[in-house]
Short mmCIF file of C-alpha atoms and ligand atoms in Angstrom, two decimals:
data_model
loop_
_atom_site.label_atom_id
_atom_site.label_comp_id
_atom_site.label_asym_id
_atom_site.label_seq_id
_atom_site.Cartn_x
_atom_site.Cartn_y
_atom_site.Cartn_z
CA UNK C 1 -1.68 -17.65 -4.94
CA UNK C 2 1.02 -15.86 -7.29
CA UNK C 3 3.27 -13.30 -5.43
CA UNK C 4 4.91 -10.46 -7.05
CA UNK C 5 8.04 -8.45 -5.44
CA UNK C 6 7.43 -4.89 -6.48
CA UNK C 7 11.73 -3.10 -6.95
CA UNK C 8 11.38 0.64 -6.71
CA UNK C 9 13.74 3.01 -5.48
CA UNK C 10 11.88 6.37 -5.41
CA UNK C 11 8.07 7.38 -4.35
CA UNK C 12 6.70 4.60 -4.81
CA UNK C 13 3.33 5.94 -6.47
CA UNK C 14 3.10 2.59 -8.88
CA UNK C 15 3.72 0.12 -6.35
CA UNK C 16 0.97 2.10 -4.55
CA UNK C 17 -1.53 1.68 -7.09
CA UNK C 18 -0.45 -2.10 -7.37
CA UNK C 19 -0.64 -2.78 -4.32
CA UNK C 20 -3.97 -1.33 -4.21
CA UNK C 21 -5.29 -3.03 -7.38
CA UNK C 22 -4.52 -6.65 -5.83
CA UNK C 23 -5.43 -5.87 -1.83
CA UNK C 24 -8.45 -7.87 -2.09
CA UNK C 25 -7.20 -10.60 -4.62
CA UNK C 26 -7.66 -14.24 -3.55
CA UNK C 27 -5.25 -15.32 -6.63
CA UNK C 28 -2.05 -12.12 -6.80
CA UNK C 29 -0.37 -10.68 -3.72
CA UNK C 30 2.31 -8.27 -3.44
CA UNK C 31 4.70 -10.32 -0.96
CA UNK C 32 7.30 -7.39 -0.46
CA UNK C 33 8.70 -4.18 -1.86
CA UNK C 34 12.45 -4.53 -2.51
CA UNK C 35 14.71 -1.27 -2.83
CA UNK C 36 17.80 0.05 -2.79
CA UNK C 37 16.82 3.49 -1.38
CA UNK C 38 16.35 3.52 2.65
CA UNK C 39 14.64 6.78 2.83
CA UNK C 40 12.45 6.28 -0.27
CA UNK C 41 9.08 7.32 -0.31
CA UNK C 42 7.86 3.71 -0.85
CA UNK C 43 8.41 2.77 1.96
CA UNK C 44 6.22 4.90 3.89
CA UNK C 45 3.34 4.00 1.36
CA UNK C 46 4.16 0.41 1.77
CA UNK C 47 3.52 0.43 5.57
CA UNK C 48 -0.11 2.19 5.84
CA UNK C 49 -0.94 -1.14 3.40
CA UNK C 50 1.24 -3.45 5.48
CA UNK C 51 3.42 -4.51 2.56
CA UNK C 52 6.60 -5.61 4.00
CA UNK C 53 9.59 -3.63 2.84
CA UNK C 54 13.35 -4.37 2.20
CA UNK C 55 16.23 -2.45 1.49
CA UNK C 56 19.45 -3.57 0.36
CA UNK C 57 22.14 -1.34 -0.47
CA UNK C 58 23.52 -0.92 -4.29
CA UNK C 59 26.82 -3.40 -3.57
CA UNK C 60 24.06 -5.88 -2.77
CA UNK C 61 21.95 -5.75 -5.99
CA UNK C 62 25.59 -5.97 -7.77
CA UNK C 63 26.23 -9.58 -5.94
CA UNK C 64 22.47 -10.25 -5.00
CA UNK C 65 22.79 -13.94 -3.70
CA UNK C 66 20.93 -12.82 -0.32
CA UNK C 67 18.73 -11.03 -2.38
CA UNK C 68 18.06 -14.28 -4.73
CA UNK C 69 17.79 -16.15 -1.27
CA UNK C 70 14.62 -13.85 -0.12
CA UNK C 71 13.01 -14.12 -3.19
CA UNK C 72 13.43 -17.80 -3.17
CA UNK C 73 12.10 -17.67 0.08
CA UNK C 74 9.26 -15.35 -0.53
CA UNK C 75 8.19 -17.95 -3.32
CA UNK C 76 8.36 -15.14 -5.90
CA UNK C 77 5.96 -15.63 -9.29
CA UNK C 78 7.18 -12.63 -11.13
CA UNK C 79 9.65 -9.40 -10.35
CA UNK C 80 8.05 -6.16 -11.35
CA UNK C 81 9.99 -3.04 -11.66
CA UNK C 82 8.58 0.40 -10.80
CA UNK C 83 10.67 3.46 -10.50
CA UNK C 84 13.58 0.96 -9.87
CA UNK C 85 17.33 2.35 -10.75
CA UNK C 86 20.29 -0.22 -10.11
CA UNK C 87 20.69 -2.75 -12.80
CA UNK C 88 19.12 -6.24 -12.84
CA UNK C 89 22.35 -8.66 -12.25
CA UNK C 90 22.22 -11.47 -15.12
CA UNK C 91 22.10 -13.99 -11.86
CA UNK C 92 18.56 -12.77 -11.30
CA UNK C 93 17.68 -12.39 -14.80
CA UNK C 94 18.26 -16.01 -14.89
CA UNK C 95 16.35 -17.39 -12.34
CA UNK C 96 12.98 -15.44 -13.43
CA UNK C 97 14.13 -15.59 -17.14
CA UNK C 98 10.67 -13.91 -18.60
CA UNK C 99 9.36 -13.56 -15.13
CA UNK C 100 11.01 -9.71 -15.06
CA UNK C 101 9.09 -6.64 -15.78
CA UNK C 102 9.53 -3.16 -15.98
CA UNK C 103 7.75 0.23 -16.88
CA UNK C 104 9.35 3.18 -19.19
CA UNK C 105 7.41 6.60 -18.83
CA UNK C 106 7.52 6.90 -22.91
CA UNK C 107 6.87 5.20 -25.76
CA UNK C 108 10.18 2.75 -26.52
CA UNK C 109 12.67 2.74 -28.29
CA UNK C 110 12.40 6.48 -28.23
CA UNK C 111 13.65 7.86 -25.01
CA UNK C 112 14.94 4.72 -23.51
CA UNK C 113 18.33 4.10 -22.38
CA UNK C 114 21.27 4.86 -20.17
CA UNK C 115 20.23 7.90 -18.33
CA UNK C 116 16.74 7.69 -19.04
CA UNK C 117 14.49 8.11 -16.08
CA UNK C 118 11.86 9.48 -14.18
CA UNK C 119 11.87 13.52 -15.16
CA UNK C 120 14.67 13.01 -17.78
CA UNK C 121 12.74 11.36 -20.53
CA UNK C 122 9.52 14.14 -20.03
CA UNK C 123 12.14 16.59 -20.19
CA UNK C 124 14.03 14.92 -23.26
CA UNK C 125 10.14 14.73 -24.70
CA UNK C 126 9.36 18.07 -23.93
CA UNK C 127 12.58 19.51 -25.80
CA UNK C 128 12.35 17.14 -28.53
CA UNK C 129 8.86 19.38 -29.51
CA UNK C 130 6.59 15.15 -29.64
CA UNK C 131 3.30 15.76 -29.41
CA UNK C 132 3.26 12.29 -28.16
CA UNK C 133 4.41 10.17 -25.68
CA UNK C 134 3.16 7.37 -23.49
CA UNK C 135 4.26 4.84 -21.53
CA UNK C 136 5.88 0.84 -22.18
CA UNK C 137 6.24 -2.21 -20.23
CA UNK C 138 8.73 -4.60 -21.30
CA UNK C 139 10.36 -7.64 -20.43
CA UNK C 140 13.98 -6.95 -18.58
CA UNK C 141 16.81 -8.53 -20.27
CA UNK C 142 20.60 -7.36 -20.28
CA UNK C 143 19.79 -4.43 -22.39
CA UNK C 144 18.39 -1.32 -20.66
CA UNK C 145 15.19 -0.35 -21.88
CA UNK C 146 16.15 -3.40 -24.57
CA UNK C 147 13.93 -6.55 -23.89
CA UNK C 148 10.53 -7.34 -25.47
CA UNK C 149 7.57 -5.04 -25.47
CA UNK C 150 4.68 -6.55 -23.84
CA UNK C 151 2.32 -3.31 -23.75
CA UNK C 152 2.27 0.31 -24.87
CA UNK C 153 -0.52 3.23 -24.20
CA UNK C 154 0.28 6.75 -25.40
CA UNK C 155 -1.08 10.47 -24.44
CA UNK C 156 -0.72 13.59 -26.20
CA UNK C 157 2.04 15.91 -25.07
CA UNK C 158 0.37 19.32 -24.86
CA UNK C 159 2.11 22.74 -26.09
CA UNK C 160 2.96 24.49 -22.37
CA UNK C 161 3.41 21.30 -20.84
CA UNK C 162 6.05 20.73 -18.47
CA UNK C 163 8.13 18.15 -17.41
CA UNK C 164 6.03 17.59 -14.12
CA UNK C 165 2.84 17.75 -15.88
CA UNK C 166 3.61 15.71 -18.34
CA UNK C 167 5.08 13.13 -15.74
CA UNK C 168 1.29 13.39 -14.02
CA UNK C 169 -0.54 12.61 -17.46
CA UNK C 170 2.09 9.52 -17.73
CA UNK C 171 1.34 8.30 -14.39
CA UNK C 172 -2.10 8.07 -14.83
CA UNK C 173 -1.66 5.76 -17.66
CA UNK C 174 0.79 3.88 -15.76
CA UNK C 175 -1.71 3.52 -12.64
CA UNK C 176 -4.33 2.20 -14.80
CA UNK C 177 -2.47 -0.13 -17.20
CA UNK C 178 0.68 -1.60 -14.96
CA UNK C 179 -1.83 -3.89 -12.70
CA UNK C 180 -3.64 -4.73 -15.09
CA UNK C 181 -1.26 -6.31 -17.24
CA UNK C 182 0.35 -7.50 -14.40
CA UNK C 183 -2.86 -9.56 -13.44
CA UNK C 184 -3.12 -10.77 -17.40
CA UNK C 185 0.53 -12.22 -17.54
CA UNK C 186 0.05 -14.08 -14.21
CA UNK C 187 -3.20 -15.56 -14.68
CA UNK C 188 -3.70 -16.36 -18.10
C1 GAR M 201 7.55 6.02 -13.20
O1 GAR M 201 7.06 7.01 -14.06
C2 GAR M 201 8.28 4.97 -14.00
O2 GAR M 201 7.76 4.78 -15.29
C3 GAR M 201 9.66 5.56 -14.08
O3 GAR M 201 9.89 6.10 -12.82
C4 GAR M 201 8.64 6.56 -12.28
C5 GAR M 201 8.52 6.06 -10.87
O4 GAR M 201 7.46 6.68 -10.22
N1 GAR M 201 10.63 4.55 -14.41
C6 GAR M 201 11.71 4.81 -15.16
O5 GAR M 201 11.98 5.91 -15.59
C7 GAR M 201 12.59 3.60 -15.42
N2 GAR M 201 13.49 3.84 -16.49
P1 GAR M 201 6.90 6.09 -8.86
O6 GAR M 201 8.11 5.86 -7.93
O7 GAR M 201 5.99 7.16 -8.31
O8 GAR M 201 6.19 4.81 -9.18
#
């Protein structure tokens, strides 16, 4: 069995539709959700699937030796980040060198970054006039946003779109492609 440990900090829709994607897999289980949010809406999502959840607070992922202990403990194959917003300490970075993934709601380089999150890049899309945009997942190195692209899908950025229904059209690429690709790097 490979385990993942989903990081999220907001809603939680991805780690949703992971956790989903793999409820009935005899070879990838989610072993825990790991935040830094209390109150974030993963949380609730992760207990109607009985996923266990963890939060520790943002001077913990800045020194994360207990959190290095858990996933030691929880026998973690590979870290994937969804919605997650504290940095990646290079302790942890070094333990699950290219075991780290993350997902960008546009198509890297462009829109990637310091500040770049969630509604920000749509919005930074939007008023940048694309008429494309898309999402990446990439391997999580020191850089933000910086470490090797291991899959892109685009969609079309429509004229009237907003931020929020952009962000839908996004997540729907996200939902389909993030387990999937998850699955491929851990079994093949
Ligand atoms: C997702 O769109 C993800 O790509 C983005 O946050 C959203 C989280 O949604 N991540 C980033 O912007 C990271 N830079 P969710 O909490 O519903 O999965």
């Amino acid at each position: 069995m490979k385990n993942i440990a989903i990081l999220a900090s907001g809603d939680g829709s991805n780690a949703e539709a992971i956790a989903k994607y793999f409820c009935n897999s005899d070879s990838v289980k989610v072993a825990a959700v790991l935040s830094n949010k209390e109150n974030a809406g993963v949380h609730s999502r992760m207990k109607a699937l009985e996923i266990p959840t963890f939060t520790f607070p943002r001077n913990e992922w800045n020194s994360p030796d207990e959190i290095l202990d858990l996933l030691n403990r929880l026998d973690i194959d590979l870290i994937v980040l969804a919605g997650f917003l504290c940095m990646i300490q290079p302790s942890i970075i070094e333990a699950y060198a290219s075991r780290i993934i993350n997902i960008h709601p546009s198509l890297l380089p462009k829109y990637g970054g310091t500040g770049m999150w969630g509604h920000h890049v749509h919005e930074a899309v939007i008023a940048a006039q694309e008429t494309e945009s898309g999402i990446t997942i990439h391997h999580v190195t020191n850089e933000v946003d910086g470490g090797e692209i291991i899959f892109q899908a685009s969609c079309k950025v429509i004229e009237g779109d907003t931020p929020s229904i952009l962000a839908q059209r996004v997540h729907e690429l996200e939902y389909t492609h993030y387990p999937k690709v998850i699955e491929q790097l851990l079994l093949n």
